PDB file of C-alpha atoms and ligand atoms in Angstrom:
ATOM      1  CA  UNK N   1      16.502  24.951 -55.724  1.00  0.00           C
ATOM      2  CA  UNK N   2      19.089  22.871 -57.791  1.00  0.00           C
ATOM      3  CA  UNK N   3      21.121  26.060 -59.459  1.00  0.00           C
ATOM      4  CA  UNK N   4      23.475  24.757 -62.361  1.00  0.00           C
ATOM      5  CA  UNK N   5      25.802  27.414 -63.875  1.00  0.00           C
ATOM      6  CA  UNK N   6      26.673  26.935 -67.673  1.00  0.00           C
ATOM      7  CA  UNK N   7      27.773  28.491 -70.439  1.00  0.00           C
ATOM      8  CA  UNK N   8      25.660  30.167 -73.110  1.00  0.00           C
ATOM      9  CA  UNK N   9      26.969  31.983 -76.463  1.00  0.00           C
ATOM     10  CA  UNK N  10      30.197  32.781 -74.891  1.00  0.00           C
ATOM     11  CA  UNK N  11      28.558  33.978 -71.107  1.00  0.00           C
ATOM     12  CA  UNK N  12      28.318  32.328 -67.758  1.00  0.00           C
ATOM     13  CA  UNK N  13      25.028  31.992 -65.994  1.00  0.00           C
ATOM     14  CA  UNK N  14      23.287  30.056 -63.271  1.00  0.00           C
ATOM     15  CA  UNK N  15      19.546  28.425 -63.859  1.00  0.00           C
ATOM     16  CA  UNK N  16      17.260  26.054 -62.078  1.00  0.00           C
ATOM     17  CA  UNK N  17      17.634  22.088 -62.911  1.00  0.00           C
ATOM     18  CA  UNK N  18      14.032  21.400 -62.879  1.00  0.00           C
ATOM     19  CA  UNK N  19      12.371  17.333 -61.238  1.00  0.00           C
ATOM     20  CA  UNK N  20      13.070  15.889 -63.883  1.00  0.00           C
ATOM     21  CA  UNK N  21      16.536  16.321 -63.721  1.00  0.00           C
ATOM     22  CA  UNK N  22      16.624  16.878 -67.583  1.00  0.00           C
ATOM     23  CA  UNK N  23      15.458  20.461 -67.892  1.00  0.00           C
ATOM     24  CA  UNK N  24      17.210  24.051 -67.212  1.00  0.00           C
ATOM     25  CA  UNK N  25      15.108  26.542 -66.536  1.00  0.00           C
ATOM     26  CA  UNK N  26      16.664  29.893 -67.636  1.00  0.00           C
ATOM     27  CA  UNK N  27      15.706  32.795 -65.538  1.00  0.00           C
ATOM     28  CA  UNK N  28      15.410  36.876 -67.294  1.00  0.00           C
ATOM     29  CA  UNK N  29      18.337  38.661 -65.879  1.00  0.00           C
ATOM     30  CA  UNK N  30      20.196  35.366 -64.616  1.00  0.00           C
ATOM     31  CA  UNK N  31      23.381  35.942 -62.267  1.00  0.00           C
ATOM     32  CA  UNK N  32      26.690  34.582 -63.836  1.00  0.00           C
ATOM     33  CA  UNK N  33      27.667  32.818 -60.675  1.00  0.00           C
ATOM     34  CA  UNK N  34      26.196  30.940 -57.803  1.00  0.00           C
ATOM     35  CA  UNK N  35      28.917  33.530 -55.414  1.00  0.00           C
ATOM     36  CA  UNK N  36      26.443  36.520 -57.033  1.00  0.00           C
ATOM     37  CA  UNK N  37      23.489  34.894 -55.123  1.00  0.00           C
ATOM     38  CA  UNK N  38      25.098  33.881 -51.901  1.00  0.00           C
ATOM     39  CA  UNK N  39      26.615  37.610 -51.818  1.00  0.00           C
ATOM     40  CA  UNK N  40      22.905  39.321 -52.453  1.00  0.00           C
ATOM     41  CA  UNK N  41      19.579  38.425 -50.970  1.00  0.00           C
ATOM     42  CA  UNK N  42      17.694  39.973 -53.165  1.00  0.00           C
ATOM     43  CA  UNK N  43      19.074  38.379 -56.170  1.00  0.00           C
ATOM     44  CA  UNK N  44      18.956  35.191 -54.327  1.00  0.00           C
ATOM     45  CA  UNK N  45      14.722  35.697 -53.054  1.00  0.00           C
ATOM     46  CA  UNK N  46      14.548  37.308 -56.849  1.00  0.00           C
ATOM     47  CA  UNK N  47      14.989  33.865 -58.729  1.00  0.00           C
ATOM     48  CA  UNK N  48      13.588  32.037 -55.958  1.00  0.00           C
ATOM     49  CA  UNK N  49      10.597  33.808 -57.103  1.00  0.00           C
ATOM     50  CA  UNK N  50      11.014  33.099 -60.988  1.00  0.00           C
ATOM     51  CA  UNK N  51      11.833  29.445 -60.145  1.00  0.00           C
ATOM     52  CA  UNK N  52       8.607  28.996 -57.793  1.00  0.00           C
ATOM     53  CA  UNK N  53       6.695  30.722 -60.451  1.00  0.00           C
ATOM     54  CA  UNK N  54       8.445  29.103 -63.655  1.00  0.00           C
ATOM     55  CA  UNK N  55       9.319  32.233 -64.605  1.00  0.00           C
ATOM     56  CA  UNK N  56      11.804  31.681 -68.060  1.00  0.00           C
ATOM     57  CA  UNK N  57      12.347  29.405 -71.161  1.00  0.00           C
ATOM     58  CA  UNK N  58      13.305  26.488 -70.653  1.00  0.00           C
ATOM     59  CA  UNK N  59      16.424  24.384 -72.255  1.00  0.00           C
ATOM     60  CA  UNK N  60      17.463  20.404 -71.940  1.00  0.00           C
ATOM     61  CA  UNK N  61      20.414  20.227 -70.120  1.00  0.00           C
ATOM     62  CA  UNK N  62      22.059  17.684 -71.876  1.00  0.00           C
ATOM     63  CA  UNK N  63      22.461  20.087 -74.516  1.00  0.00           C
ATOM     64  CA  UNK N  64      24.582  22.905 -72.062  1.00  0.00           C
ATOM     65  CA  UNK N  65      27.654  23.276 -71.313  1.00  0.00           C
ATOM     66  CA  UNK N  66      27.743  22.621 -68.012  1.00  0.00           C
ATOM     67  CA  UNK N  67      30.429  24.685 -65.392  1.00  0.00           C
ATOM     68  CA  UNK N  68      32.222  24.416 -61.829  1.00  0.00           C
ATOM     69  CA  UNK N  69      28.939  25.644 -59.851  1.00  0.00           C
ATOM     70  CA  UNK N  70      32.103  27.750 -58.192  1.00  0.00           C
ATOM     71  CA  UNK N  71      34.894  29.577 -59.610  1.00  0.00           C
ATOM     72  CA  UNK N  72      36.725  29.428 -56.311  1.00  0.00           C
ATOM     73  CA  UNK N  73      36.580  29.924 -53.003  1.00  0.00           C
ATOM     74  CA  UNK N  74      37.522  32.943 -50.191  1.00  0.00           C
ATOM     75  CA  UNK N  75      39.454  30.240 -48.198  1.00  0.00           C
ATOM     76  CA  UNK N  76      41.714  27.062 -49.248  1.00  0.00           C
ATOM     77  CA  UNK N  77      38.391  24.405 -49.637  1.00  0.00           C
ATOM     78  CA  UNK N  78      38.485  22.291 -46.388  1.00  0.00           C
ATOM     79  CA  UNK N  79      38.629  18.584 -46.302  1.00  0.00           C
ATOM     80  CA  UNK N  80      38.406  16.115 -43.528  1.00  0.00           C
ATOM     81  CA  UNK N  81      40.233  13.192 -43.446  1.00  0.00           C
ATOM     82  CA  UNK N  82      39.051   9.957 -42.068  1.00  0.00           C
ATOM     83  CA  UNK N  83      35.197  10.360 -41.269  1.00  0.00           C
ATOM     84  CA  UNK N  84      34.312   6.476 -42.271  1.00  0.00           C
ATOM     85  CA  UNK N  85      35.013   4.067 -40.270  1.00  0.00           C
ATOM     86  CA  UNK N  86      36.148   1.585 -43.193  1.00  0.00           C
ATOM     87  CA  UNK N  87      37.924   4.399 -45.131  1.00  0.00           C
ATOM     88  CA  UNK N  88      40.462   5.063 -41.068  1.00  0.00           C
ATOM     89  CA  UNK N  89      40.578   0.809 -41.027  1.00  0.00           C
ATOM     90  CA  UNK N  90      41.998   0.637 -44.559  1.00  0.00           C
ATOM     91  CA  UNK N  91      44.089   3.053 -44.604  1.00  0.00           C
ATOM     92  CA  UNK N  92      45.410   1.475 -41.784  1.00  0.00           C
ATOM     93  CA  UNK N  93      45.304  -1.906 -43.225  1.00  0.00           C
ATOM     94  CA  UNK N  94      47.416  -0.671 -45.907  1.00  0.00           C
ATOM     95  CA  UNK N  95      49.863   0.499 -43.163  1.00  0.00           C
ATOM     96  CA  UNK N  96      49.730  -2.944 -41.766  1.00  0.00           C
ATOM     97  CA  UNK N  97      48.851  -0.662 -38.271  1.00  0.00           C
ATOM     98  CA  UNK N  98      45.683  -0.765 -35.958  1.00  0.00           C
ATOM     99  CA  UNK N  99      43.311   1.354 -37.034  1.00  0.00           C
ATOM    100  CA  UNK N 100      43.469   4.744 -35.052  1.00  0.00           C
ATOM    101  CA  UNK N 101      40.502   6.102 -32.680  1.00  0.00           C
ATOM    102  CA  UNK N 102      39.260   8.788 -34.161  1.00  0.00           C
ATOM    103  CA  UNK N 103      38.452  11.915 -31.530  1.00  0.00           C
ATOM    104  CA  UNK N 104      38.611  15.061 -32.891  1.00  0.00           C
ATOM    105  CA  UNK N 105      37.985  15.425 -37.046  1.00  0.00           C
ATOM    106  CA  UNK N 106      41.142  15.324 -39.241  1.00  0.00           C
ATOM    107  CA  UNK N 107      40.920  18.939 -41.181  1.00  0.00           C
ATOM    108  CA  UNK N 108      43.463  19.550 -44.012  1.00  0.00           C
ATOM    109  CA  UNK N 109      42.512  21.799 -46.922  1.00  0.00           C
ATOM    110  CA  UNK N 110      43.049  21.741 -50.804  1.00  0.00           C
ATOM    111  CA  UNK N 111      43.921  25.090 -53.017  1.00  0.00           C
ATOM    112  CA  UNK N 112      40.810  26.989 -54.067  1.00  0.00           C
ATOM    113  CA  UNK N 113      42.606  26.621 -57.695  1.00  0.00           C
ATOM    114  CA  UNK N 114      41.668  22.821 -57.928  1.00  0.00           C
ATOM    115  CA  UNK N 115      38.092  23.623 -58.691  1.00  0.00           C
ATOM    116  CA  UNK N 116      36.917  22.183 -62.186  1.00  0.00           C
ATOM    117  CA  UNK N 117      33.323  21.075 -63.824  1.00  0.00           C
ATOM    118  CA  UNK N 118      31.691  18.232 -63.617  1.00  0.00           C
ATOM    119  CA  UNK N 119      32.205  16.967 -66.954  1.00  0.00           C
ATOM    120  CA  UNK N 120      35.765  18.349 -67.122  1.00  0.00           C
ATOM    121  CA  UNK N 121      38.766  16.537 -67.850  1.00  0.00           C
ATOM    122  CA  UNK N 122      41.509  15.312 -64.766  1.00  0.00           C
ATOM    123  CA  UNK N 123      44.603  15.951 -65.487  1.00  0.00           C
ATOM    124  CA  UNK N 124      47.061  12.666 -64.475  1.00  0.00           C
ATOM    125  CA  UNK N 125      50.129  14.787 -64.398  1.00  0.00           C
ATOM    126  CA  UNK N 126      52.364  11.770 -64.943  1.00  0.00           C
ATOM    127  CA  UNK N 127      55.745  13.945 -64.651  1.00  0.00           C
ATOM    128  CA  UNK N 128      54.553  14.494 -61.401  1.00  0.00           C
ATOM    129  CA  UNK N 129      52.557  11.610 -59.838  1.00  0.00           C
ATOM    130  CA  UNK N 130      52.562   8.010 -60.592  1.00  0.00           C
ATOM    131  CA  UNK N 131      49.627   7.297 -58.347  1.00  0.00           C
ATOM    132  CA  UNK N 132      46.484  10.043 -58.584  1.00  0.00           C
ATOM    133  CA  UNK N 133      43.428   8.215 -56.582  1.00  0.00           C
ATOM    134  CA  UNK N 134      39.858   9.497 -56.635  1.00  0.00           C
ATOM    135  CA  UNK N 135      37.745  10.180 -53.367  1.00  0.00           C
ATOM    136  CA  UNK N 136      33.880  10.510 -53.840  1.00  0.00           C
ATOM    137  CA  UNK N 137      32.479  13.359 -51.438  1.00  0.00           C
ATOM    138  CA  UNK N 138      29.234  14.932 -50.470  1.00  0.00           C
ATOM    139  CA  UNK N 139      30.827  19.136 -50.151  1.00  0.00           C
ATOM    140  CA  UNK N 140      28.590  21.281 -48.200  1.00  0.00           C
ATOM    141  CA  UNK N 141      28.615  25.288 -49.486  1.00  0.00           C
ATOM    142  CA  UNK N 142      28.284  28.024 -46.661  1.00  0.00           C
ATOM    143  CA  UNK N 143      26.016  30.444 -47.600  1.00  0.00           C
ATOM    144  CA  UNK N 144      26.650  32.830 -44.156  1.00  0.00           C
ATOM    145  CA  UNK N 145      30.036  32.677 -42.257  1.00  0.00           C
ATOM    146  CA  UNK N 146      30.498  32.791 -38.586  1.00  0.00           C
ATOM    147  CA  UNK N 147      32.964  31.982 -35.613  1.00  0.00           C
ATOM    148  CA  UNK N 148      32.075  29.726 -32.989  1.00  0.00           C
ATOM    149  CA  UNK N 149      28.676  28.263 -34.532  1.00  0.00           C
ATOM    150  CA  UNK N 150      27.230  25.816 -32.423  1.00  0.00           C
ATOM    151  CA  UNK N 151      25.721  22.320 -33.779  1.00  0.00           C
ATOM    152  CA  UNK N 152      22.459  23.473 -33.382  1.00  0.00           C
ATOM    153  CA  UNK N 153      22.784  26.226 -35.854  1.00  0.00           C
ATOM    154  CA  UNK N 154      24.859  25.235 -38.328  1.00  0.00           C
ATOM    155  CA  UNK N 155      22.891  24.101 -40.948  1.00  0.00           C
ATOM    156  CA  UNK N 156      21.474  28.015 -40.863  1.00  0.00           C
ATOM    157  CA  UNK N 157      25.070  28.789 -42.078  1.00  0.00           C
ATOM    158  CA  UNK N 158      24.426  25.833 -45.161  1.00  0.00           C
ATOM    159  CA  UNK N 159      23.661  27.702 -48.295  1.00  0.00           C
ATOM    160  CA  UNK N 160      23.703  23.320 -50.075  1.00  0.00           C
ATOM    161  CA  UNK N 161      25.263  20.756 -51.372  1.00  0.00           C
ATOM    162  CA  UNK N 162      26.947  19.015 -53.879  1.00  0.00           C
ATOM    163  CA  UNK N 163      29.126  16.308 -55.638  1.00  0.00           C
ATOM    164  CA  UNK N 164      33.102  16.568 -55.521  1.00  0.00           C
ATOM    165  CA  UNK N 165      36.077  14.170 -55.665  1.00  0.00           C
ATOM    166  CA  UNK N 166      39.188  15.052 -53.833  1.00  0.00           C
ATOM    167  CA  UNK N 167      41.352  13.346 -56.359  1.00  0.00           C
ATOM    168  CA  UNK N 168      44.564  13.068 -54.558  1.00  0.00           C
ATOM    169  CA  UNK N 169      47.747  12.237 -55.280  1.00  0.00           C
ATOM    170  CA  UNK N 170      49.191   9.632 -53.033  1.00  0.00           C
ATOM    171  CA  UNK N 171      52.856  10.016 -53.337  1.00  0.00           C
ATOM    172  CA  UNK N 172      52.860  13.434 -52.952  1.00  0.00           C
ATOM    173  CA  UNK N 173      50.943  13.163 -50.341  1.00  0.00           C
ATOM    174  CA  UNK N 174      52.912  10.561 -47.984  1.00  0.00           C
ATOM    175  CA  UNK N 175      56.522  12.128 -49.857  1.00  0.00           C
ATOM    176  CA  UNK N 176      55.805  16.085 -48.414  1.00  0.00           C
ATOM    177  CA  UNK N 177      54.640  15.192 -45.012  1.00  0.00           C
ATOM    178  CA  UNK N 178      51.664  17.757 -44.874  1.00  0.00           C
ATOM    179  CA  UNK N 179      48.693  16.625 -47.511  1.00  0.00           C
ATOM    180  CA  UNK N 180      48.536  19.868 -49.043  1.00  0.00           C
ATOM    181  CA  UNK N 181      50.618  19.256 -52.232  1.00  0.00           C
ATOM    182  CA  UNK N 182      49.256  16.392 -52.937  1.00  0.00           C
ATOM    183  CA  UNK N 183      45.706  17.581 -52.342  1.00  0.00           C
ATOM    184  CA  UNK N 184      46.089  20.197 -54.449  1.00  0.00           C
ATOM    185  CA  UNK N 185      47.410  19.340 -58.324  1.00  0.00           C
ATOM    186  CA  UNK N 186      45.548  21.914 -60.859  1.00  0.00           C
ATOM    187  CA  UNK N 187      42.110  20.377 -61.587  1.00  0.00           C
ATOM    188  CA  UNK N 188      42.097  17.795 -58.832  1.00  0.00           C
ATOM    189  CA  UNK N 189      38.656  18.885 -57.279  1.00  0.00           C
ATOM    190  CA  UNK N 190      36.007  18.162 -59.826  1.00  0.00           C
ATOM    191  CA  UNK N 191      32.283  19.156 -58.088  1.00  0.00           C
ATOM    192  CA  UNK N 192      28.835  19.715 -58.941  1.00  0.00           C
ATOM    193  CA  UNK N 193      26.839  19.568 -61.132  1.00  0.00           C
ATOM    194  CA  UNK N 194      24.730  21.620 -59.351  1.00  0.00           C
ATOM    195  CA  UNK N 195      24.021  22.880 -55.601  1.00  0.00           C
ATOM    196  CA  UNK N 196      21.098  21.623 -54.323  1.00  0.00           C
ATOM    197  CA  UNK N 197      19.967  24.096 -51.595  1.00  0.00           C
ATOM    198  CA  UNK N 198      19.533  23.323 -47.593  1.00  0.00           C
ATOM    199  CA  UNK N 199      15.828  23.225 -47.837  1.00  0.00           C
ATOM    200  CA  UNK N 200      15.869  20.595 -50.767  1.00  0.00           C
ATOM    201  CA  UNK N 201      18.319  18.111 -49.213  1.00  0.00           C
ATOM    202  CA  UNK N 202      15.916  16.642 -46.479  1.00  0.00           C
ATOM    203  CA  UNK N 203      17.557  13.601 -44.666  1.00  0.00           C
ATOM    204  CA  UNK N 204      20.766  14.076 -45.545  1.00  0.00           C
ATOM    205  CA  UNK N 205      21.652  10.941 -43.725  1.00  0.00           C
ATOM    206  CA  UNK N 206      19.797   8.595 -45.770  1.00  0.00           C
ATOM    207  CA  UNK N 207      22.033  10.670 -49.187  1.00  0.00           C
ATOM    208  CA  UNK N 208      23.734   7.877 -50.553  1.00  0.00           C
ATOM    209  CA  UNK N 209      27.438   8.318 -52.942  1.00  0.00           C
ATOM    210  CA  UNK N 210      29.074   6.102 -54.586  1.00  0.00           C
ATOM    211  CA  UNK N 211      31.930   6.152 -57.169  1.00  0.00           C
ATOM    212  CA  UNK N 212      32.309   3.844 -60.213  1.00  0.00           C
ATOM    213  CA  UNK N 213      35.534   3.698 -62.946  1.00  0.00           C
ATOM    214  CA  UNK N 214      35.031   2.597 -65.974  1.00  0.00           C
ATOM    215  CA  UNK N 215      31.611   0.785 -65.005  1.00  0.00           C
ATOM    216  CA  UNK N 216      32.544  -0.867 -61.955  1.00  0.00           C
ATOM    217  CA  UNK N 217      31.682   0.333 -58.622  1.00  0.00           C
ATOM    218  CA  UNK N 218      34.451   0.926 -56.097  1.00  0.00           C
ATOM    219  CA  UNK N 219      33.253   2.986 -53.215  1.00  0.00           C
ATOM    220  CA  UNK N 220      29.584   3.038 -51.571  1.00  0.00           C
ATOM    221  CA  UNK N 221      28.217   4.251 -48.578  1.00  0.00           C
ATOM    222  CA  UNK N 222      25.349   6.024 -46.716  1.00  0.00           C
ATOM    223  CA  UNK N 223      25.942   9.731 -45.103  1.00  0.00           C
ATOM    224  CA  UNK N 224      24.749   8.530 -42.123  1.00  0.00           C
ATOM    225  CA  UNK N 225      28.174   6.659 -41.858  1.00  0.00           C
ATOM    226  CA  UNK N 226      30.090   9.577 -41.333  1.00  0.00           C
ATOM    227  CA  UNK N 227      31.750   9.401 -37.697  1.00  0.00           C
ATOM    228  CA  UNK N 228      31.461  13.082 -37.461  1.00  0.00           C
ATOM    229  CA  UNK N 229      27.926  14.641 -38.738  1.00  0.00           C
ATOM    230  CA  UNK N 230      27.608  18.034 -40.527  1.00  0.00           C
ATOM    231  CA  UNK N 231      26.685  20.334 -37.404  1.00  0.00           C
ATOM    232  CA  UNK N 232      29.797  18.866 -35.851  1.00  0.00           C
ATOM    233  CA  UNK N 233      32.093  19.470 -38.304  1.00  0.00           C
ATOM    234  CA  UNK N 234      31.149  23.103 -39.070  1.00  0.00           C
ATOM    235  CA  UNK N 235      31.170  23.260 -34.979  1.00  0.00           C
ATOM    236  CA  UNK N 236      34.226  22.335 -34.724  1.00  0.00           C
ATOM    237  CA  UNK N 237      36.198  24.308 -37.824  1.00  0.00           C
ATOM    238  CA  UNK N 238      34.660  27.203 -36.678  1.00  0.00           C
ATOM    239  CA  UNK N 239      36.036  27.149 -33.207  1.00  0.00           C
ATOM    240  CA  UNK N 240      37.986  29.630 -32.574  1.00  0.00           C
ATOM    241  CA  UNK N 241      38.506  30.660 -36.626  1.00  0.00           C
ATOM    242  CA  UNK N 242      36.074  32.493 -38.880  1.00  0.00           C
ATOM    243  CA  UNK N 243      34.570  30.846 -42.145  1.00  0.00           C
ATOM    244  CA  UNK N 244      33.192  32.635 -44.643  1.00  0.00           C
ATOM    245  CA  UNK N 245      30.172  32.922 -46.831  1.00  0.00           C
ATOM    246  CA  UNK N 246      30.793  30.710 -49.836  1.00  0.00           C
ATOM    247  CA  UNK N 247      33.152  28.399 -48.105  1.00  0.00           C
ATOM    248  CA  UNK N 248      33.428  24.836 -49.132  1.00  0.00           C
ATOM    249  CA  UNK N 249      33.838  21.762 -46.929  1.00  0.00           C
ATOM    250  CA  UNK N 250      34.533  18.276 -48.044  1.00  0.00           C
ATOM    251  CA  UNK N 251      33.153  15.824 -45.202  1.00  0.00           C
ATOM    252  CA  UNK N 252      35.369  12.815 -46.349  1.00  0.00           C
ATOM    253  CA  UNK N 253      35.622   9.765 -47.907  1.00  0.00           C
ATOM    254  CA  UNK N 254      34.297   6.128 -47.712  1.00  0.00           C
ATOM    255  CA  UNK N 255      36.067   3.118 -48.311  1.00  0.00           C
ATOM    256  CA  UNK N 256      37.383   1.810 -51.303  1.00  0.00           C
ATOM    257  CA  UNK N 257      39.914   4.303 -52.242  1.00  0.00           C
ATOM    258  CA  UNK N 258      42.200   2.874 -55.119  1.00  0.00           C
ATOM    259  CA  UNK N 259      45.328   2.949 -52.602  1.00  0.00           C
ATOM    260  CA  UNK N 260      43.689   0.494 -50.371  1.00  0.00           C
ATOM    261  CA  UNK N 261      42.667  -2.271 -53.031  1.00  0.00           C
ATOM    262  CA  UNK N 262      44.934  -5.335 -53.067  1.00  0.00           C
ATOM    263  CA  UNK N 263      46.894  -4.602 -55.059  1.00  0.00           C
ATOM    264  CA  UNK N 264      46.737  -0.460 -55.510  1.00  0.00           C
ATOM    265  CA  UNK N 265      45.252   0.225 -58.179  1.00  0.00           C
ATOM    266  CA  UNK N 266      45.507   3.732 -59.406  1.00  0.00           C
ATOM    267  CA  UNK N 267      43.555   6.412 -62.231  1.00  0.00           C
ATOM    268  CA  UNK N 268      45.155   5.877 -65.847  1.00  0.00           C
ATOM    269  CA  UNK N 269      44.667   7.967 -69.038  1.00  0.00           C
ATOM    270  CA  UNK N 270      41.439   7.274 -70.566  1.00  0.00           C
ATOM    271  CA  UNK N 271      39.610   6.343 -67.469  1.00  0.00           C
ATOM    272  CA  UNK N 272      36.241   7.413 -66.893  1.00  0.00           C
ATOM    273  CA  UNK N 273      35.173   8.602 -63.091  1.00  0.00           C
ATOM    274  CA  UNK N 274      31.654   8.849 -62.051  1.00  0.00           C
ATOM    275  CA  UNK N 275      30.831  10.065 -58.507  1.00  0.00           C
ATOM    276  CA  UNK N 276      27.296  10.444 -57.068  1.00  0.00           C
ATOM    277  CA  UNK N 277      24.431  11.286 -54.868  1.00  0.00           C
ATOM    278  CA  UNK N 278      21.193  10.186 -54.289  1.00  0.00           C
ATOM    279  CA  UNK N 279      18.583  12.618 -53.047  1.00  0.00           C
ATOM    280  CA  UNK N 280      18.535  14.407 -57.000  1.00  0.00           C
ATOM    281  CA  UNK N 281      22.268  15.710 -56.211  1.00  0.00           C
ATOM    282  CA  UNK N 282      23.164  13.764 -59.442  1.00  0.00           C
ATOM    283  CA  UNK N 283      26.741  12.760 -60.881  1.00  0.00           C
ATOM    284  CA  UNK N 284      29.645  14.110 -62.068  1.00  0.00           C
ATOM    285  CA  UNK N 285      31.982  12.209 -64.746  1.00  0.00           C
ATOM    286  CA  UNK N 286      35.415  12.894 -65.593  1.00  0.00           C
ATOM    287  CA  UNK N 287      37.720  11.584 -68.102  1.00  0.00           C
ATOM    288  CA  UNK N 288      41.053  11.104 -67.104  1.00  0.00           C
ATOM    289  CA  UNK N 289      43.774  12.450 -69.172  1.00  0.00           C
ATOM    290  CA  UNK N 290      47.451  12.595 -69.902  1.00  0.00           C
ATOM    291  CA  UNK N 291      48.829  16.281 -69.347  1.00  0.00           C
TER     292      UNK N 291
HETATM  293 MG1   MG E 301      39.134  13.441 -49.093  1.00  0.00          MG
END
């Protein structure tokens, strides 16, 4: 399933982006949230019925207003932090250091409050940063929590996927020390537009994202670059800690950041962010604005 939430006469609910990537089908008796299905299994099985048997009406969605797929999350939404090879050297490059050797995966984590929609507005807080940078991600939902899950389970614990940027702001984040503050600016974690459920993805390797500003392409890479895979990273956040159904983890970012570029170039008013996946995840596209 590819479940898009939007907002119709006033009310929240989630439908079913159908192939072509152009239609909504609208389920009788939808749920107002994508947390309503992961929560009940029989409301989940219940419009995995109506989809299967194009059960509803059916709307373009180009003409809805599309949400967040998630309000928010029962945890801060964890990121990891160098899990591309290019993305550790140029940081590094920028540091004028050798790039690091990368053992264990870098986990930091964002506010839940930094959720917006995929079409929303970013806001550039330029009282407060003078260098926001974008970071295109694949974000993997967990539909069932757990506490030591081992890689050979853990895509049982994947509910799907989706499209986010960690926008980031750089200053903040080098100026405080800990990345949190700078992770975690009101509306810095646009995602969607829809999930796309585990047994939709199939190779998620082969899922390729890429980011574009105004037109021109800036980051690009396969998932199969990651140095630390999906199973491995739930495996190892999980150790020893509990995650919980409807969880969110970013996987990281490829090169290309605007930080990196010679010279940095960072997000401006007016500027026009596209991030996404292959595989029918789609895009999301965010203006920039002053606030
Ligand atoms: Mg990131």
């Amino acid at each position: 399933m590819k479940l898009v939430r939007f907002e119709r006469e006033g009310r929240f609910e989630v439908g079913a982006v159908l192939e072509d990537l152009a239609t909504v089908l609208c389920v009788e008796d939808p749920p107002s949230t994508i947390e309503a299905l992961l929560e009940s299994e029989g409301q989940a099985s219940r419009m995995r019925a109506a989809i299967e048997k194009g059960r509803g009406s059916t709307l373009p969605l180009a003409a809805l207003t599309i949400a967040a797929p998630l309000r928010r999350t029962p945890h801060n939404v964890f990121c990891v932090g160098l899990n591309y090879l290019e993305h550790v050297a140029e940081g590094a490059r920028t540091r004028q250091a050798a790039a690091p050797t990368i053992e264990y995966p870098v986990f930091f984590t964002k506010s839940a409050d930094t959720i917006i929609g995929p079409r929303d507005e970013i806001p550039l807080w330029t009282k407060v940063t003078q260098a926001l940078d974008y970071e295109v991600e694949l974000a993997v939902l967990l539909g069932r929590g757990g506490r030591d899950i081992s890689p050979d389970t853990a895509w049982d614990h994947v509910f799907g996927v989706c499209v986010a940027n960690d926008v980031t702001a750089r200053d903040l984040q080098r100026r405080h020390g800990q990345w949190f503050k700078g992770k975690s600016l009101d509306g810095s974690l646009p995602l969607g537009p829809w999930i796309v459920t585990r047994d939709e993805i199939g190779d998620v390797g082969s899922l390729v994202l890429s980011l574009h500003v105004n037109g021109e392409l800036r980051q690009r890479a396969a998932v199969r670059d990651m140095i630390f895979d999906i199973p491995r990273l739930i495996a190892e956040l999980s150790n020893g800690m509990t995650l919980a159904s409807g969880d969110l983890i970013l996987t990281g970012t490829p090169s290309g950041v605007g930080f990196a570029r010679t010279p940095p170039v960072f997000l401006q008013a007016g500027d026009e962010v596209v991030c996404a996946i292959s595989g029918g995840l789609g895009e999301i596209r965010n203006l920039i604005a002053e606030r």
